[in-house]
Coordinates of C-alpha atoms in Angstrom, one line a residue:
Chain A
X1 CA -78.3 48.2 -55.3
X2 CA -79.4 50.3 -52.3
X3 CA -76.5 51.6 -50.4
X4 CA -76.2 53.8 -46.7
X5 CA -73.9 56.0 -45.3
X6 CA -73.6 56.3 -41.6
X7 CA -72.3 59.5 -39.9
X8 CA -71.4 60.2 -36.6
X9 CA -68.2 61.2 -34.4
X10 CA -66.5 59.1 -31.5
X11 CA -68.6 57.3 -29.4
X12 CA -72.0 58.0 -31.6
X13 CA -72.7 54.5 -32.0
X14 CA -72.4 55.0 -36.1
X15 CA -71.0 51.2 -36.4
X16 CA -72.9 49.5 -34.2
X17 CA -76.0 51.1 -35.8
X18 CA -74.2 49.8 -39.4
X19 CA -74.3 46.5 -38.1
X20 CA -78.1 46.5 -37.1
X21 CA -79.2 48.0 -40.5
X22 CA -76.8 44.9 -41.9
X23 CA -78.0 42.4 -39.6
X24 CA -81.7 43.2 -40.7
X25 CA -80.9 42.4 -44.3
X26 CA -81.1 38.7 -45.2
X27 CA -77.8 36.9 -46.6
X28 CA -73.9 37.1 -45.7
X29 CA -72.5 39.8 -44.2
X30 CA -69.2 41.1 -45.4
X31 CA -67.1 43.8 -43.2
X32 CA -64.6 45.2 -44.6
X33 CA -62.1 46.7 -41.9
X34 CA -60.0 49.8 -43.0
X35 CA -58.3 49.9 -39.5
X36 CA -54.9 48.7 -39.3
X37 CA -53.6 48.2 -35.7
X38 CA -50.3 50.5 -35.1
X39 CA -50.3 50.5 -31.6
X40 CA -52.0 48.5 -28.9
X41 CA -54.5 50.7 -28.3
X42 CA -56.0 50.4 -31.8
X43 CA -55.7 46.9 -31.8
X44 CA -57.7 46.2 -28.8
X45 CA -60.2 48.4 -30.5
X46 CA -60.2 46.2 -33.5
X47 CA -60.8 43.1 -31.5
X48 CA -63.6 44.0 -29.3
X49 CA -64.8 45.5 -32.8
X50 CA -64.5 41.8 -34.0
X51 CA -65.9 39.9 -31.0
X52 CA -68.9 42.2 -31.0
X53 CA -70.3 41.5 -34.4
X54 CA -70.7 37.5 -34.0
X55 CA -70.5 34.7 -36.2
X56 CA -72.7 35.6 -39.0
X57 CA -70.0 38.1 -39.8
X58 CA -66.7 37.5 -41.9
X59 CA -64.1 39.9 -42.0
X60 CA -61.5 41.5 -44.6
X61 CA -59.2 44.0 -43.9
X62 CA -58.7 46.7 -46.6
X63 CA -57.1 49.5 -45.5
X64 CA -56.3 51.0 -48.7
X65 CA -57.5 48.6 -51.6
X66 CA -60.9 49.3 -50.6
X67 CA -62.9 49.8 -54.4
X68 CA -61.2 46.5 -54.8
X69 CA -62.4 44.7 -51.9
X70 CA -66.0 46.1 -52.5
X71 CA -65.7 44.8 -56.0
X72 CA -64.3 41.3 -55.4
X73 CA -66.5 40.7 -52.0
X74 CA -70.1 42.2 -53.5
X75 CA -72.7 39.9 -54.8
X76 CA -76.6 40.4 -54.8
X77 CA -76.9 37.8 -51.8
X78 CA -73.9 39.8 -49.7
X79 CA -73.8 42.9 -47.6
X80 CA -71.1 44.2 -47.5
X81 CA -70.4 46.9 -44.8
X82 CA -67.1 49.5 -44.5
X83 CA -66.2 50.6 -41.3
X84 CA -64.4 53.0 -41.8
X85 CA -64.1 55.8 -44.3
X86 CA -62.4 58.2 -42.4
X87 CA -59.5 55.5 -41.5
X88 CA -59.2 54.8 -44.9
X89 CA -58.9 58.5 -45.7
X90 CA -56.2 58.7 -43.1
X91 CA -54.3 55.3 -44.5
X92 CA -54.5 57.3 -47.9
X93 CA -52.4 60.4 -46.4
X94 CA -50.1 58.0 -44.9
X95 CA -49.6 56.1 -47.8
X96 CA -49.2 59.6 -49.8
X97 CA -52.1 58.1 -52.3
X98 CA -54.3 60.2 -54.7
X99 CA -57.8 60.7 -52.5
X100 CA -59.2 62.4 -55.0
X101 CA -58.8 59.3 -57.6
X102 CA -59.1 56.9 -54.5
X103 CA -62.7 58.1 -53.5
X104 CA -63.7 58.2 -57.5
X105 CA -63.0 54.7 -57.3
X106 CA -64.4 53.7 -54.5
X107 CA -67.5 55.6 -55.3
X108 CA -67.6 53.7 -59.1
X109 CA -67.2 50.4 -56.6
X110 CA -69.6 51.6 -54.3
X111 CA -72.4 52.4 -57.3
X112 CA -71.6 49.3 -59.6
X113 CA -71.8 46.8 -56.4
X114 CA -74.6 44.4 -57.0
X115 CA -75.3 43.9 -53.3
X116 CA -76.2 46.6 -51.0
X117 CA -73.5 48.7 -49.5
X118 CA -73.4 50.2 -46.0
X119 CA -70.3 52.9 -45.3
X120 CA -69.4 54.1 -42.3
X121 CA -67.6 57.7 -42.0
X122 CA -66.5 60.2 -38.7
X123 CA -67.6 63.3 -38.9
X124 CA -64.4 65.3 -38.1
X125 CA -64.8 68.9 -38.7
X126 CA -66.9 70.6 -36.4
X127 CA -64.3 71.6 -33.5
X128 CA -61.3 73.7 -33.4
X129 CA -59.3 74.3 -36.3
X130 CA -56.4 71.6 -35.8
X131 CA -53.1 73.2 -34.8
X132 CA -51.1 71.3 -37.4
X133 CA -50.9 71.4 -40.6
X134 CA -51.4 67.1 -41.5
X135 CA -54.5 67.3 -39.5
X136 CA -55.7 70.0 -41.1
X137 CA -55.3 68.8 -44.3
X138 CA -56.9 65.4 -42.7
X139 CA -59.9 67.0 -41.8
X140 CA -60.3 68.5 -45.7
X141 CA -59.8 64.9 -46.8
X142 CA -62.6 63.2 -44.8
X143 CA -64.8 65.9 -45.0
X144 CA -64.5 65.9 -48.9
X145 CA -65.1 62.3 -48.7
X146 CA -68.2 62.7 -46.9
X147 CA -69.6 65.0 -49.3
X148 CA -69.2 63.1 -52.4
X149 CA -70.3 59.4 -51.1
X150 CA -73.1 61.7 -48.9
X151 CA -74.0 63.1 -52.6
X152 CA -74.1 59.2 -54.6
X153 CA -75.9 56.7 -52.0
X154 CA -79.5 56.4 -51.7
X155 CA -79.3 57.4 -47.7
X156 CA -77.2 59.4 -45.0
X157 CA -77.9 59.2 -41.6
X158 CA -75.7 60.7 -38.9
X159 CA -75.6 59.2 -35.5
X160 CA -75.4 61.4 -32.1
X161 CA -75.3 59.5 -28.6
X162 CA -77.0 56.2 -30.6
X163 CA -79.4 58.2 -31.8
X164 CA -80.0 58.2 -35.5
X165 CA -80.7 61.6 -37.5
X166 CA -81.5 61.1 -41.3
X167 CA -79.9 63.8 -43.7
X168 CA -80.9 62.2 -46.6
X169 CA -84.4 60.0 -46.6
X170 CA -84.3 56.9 -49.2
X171 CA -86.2 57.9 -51.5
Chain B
X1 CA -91.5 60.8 -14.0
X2 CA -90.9 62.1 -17.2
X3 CA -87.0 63.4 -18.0
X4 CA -85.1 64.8 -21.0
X5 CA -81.7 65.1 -22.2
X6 CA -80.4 68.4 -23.2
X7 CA -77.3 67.8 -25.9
X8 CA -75.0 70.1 -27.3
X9 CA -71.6 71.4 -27.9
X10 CA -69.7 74.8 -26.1
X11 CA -72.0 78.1 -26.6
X12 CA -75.1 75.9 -28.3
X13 CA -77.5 77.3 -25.6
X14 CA -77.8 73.8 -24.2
X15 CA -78.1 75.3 -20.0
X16 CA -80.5 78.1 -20.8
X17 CA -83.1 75.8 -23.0
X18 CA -82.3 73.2 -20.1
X19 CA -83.2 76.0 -17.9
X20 CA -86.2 77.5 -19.6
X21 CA -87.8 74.1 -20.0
X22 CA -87.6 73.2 -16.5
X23 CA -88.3 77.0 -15.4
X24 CA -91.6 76.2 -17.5
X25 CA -92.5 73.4 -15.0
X26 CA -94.6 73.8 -11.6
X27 CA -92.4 73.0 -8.3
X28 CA -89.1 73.7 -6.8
X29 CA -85.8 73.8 -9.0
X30 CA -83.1 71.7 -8.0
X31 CA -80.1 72.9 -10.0
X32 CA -77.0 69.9 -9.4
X33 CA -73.9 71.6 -10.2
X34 CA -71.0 68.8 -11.4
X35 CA -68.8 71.8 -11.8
X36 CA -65.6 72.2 -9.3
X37 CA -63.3 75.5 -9.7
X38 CA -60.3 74.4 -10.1
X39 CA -58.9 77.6 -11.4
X40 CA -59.7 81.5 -11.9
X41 CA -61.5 80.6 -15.1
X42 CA -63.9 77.9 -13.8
X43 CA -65.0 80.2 -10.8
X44 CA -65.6 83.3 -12.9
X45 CA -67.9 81.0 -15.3
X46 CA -70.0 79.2 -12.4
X47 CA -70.3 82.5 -10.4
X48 CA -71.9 83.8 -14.1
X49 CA -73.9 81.0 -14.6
X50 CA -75.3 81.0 -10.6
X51 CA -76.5 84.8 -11.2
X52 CA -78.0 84.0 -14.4
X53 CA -80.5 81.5 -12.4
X54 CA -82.3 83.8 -10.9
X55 CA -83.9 83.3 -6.9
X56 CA -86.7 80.2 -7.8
X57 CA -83.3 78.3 -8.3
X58 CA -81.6 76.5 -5.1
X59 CA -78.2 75.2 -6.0
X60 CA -76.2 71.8 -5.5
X61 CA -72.8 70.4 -5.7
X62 CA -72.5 67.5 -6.9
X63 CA -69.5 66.7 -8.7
X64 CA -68.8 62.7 -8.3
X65 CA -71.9 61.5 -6.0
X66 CA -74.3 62.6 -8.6
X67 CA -76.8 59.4 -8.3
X68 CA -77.0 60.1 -4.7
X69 CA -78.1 63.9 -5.3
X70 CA -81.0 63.2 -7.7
X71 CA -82.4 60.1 -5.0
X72 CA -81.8 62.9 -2.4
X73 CA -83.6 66.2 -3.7
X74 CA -86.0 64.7 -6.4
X75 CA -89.8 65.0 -5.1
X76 CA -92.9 64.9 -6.9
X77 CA -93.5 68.6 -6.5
X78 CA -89.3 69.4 -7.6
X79 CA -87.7 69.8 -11.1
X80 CA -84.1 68.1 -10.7
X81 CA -81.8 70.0 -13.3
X82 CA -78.0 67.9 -14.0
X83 CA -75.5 70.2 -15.3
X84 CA -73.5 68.7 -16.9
X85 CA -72.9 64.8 -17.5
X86 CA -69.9 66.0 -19.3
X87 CA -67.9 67.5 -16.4
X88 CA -69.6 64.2 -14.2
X89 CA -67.6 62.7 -16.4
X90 CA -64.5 63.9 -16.3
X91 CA -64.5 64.3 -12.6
X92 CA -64.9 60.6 -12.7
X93 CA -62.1 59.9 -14.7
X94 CA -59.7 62.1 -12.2
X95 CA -60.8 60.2 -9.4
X96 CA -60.3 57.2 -10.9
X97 CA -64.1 56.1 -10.2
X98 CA -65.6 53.0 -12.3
X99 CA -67.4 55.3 -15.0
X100 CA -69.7 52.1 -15.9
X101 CA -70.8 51.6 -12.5
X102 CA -71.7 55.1 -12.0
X103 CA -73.5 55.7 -15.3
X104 CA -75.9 52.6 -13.9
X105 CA -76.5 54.5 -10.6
X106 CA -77.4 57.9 -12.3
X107 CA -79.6 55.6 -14.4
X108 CA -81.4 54.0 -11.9
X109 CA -81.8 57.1 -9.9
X110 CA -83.0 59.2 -13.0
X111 CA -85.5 56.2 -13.9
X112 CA -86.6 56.0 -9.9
X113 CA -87.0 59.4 -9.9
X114 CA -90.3 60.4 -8.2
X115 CA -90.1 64.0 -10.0
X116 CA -89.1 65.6 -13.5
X117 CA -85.0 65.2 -14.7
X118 CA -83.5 67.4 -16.7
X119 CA -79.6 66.4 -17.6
X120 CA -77.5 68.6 -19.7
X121 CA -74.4 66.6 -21.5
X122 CA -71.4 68.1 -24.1
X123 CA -71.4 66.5 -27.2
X124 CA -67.4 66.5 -27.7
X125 CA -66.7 63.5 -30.4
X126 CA -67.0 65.7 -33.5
X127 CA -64.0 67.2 -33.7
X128 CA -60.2 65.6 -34.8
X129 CA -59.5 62.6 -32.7
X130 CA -57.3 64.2 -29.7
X131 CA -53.5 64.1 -29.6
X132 CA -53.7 62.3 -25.9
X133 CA -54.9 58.8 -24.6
X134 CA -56.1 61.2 -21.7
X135 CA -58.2 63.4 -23.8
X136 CA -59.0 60.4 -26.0
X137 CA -60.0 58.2 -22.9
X138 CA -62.3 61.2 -21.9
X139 CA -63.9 61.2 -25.0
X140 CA -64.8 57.7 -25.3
X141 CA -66.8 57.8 -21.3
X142 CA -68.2 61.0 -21.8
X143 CA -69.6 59.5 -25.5
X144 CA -70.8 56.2 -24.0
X145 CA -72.4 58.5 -21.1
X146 CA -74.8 60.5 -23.5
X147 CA -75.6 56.9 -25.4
X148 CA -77.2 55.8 -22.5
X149 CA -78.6 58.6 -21.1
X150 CA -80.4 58.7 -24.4
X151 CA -81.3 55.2 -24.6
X152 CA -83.0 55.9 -20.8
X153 CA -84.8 59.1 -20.9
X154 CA -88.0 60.1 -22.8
X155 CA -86.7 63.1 -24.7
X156 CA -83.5 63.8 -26.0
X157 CA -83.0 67.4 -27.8
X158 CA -79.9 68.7 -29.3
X159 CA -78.7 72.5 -29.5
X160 CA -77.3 73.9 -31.9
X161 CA -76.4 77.9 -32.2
X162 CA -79.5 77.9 -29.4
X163 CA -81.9 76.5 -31.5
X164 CA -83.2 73.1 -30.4
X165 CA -83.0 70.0 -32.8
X166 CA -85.3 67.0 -31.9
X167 CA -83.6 64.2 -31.5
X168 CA -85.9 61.9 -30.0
X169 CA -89.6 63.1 -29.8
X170 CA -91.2 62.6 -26.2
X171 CA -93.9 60.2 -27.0
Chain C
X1 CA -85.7 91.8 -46.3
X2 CA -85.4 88.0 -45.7
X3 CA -82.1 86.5 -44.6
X4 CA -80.4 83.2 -43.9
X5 CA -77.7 81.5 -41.6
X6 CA -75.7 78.7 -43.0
X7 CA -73.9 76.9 -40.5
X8 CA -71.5 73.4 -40.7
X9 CA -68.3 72.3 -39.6
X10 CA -65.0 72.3 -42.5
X11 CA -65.6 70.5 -45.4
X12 CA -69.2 70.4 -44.8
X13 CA -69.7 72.0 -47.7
X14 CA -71.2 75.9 -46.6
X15 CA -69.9 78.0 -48.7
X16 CA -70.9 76.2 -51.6
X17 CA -74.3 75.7 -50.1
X18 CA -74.6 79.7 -49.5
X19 CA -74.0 80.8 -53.4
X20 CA -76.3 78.5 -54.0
X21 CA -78.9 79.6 -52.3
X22 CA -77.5 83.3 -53.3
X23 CA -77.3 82.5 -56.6
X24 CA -80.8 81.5 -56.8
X25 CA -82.0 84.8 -56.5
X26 CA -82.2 87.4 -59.1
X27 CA -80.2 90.4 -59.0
X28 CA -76.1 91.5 -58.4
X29 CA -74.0 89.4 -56.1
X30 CA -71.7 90.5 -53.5
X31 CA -69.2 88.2 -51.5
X32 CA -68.2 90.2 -48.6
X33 CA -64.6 88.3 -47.0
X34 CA -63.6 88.5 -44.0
X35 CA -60.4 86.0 -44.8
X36 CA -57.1 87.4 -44.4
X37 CA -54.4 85.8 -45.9
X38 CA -51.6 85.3 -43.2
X39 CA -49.8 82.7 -44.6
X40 CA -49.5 80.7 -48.2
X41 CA -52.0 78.0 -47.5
X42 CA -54.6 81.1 -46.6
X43 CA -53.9 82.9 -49.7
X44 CA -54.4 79.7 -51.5
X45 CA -57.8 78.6 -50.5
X46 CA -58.8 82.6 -50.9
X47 CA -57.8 82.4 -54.7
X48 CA -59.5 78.6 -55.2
X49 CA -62.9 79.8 -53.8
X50 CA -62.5 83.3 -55.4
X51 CA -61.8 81.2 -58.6
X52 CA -65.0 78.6 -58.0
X53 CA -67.6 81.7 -57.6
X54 CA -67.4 82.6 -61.3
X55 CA -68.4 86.2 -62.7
X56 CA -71.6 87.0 -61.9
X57 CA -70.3 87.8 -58.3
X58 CA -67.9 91.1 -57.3
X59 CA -66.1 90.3 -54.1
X60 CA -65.6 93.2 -51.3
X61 CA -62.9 92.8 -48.0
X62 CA -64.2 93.5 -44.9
X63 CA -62.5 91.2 -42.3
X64 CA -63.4 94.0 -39.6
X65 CA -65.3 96.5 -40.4
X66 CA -68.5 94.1 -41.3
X67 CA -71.6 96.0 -40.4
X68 CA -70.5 99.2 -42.9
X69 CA -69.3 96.9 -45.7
X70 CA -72.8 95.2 -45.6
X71 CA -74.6 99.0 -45.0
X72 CA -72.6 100.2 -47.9
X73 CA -73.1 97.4 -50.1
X74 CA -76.8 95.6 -49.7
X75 CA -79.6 97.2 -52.2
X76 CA -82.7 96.1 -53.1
X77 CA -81.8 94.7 -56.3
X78 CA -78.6 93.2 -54.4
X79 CA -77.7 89.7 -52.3
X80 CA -75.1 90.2 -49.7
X81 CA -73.5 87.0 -48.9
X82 CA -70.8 87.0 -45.7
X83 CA -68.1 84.2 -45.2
X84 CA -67.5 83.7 -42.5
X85 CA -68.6 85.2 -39.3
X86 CA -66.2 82.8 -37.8
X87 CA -63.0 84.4 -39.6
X88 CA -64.6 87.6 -39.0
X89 CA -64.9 86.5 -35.1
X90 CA -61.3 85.2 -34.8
X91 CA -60.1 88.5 -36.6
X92 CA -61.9 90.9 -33.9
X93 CA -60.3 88.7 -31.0
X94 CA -56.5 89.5 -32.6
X95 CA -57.3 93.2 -33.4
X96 CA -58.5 93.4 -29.3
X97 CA -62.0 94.6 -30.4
X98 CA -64.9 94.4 -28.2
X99 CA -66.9 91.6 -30.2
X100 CA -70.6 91.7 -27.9
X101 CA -70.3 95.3 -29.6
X102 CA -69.5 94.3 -32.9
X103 CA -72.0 92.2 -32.8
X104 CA -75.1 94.1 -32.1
X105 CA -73.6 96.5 -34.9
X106 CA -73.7 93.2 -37.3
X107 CA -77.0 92.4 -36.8
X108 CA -78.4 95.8 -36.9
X109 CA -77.3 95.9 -40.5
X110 CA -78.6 92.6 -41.9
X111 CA -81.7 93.5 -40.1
X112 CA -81.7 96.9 -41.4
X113 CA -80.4 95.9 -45.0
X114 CA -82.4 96.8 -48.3
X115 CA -81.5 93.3 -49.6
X116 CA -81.4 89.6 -48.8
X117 CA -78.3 89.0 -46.6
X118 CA -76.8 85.3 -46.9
X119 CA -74.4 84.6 -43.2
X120 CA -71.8 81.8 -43.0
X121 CA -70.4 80.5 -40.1
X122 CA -68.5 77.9 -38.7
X123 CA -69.8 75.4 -35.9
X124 CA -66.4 75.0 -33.5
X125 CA -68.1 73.7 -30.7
X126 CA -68.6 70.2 -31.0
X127 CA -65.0 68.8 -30.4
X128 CA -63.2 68.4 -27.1
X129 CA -62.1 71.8 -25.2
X130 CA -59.1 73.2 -26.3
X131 CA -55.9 72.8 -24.2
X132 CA -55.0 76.6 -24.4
X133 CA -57.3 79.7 -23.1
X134 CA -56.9 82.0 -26.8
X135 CA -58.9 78.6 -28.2
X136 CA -61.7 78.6 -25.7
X137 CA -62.1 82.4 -26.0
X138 CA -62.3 82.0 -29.4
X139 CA -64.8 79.0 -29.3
X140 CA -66.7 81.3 -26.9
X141 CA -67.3 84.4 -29.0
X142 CA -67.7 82.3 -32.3
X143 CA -71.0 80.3 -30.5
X144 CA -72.3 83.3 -29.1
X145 CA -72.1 85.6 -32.6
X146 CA -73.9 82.2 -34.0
X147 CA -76.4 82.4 -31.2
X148 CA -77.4 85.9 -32.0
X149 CA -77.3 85.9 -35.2
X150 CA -79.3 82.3 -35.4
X151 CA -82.2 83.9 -33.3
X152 CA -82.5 87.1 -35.4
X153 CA -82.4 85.8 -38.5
X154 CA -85.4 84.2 -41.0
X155 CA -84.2 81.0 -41.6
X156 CA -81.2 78.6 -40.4
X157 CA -79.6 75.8 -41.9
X158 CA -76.7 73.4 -40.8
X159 CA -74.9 71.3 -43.3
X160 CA -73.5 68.0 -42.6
X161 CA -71.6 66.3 -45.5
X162 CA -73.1 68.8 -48.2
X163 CA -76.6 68.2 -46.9
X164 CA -78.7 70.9 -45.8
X165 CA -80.6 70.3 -42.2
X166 CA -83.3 73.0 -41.3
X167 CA -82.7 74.1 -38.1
X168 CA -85.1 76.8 -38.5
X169 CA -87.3 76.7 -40.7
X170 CA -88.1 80.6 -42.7
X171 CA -91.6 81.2 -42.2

């Protein structure tokens, strides 16, 4: 099935622009949430995340099982939308998983789903080189993430200030 | 009138292609200056940047009442030239203004506009997310800021290395 | 002889993207590298990407003196391929050289160069500033070098997620 990926750093409106590219595909609408709330900042996040995507939405949380959750939630009437890589990359680091085995996975998910897939991803690496070490090696985890889903789905578009810049046209 | 937004990160080029496309309008230029020098290193980089203008230029302050500036100076006969919506933004923030509030004034007064706006805005969301709420909090306004100043204006560019990048074609 | 900017954040896959495009041509390659190895995670990534480039390439260090390695080294028959100016721009700011100097010598020799020249560099300006002034000043020469060099070269490309956007399209 036809699958997305959606670009963008903070603030580019990469999920809400997800959403819409979900929302204008008929059947249900699966997101799959890779955020886990540590603090209450992130977990106000998550709500208002939750509030804003209304009730044709239902929503699973996979922060690290997420080839898994694509596979047991896809179905050709079903999109199912992941928001977002680059948290998931970063559960991965905390949970001292293989990425490299994680995002083969996920990509084999991602490919053999029979609905369509939409995945979100931050793009991370075009400031200053991080001071520490763990965010260093962060950064070369989403970014190598980025490249290999960017390389396997149909379409990339990357998002700056809501406005959406296609990398890679569907063919 | 018609107006454009000028994106970009630190060193892209983003002033001097704001600058050369409104030098390349008829009329007066209206340069609004959100900058304040706070420190040695701020003063040294607006003294540069006043110089680099050049006499057809007049120059502004207007670091918090910026809504109020374009409504004052804007004519039909006078380029109006923001830079930047980034620093706007962070002045905000320190003085505890309502950031929403204010992005809907500098909306309407853009949009009411009886003469040409040109704004100039950092693009600063690509990058690691920041260490600090502060720096974090900053991110998120300044982010919604460019969102819908691009949602509002005709023409949105975005520089990179000084070379422009179409981001929304003036129709 | 024609020559080409590759620009992109980490991970964004522009190195690879470079001896590609260098690879494509016919005749001797030269990887000119202007990494140092400070420490063991620099040494590291210097011997994986020295590993990845395979034996049609020779490899020359010039993490200074830049303009006379690619004077001494381009031919006709030859590609010169540089990565990265950015490495190159952070080692001239610790050595206390003059780098608007440096600079004009730089792009003197790829304009002057016998053979196809292939420049990487690093976009650092697209994150939030930098708490401490050595960071800023760094961010500051790196966008200007990729200023200059962007406007005085054939062709520019950014990558995003190992895809290639024209941002100046060779003539």
């Amino acid at each position: 099935m036809s699958n997305l990926l959606v670009l963008g750093g903070a603030r580019s409106g990469k999920s809400r622009y997800a959403q819409l590219r979900a929302e204008a595909l008929t059947g249900e609408l699966v997101y799959l949430a890779t955020a886990q709330a540590f603090d209450g900042e992130m977990a106000e996040r998550i709500a208002l995340h939750r509030a804003d995507r209304g009730p044709r939405w239902s929503t699973v949380e996979a922060p690290l099982e997420l080839a898994e959750a694509i596979t047991a939630h896809s179905r050709p009437g079903t999109v199912v939308l992941v928001d977002c890589l680059t948290l998931w990359a970063s559960n991965l680091i905390l949970a001292e998983r293989d990425s490299t085995a994680a995002t083969a996975d996920l990509l084999r998910a991602v490919l053999d789903a029979p609905g369509p897939a939409i995945l979100v991803a931050n793009e991370v690496g075009l400031g200053i080189v991080p001071d520490n070490a763990l965010a260093r090696r962060f950064r070369d985890v989403a970014g190598r993430i980025n490249q290999e889903v960017a390389a396997a789905v149909d379409e990339v578009v990357m998002m700056v200030a809501g406005l959406p810049l296609v990398l890679k046209p569907k063919a």
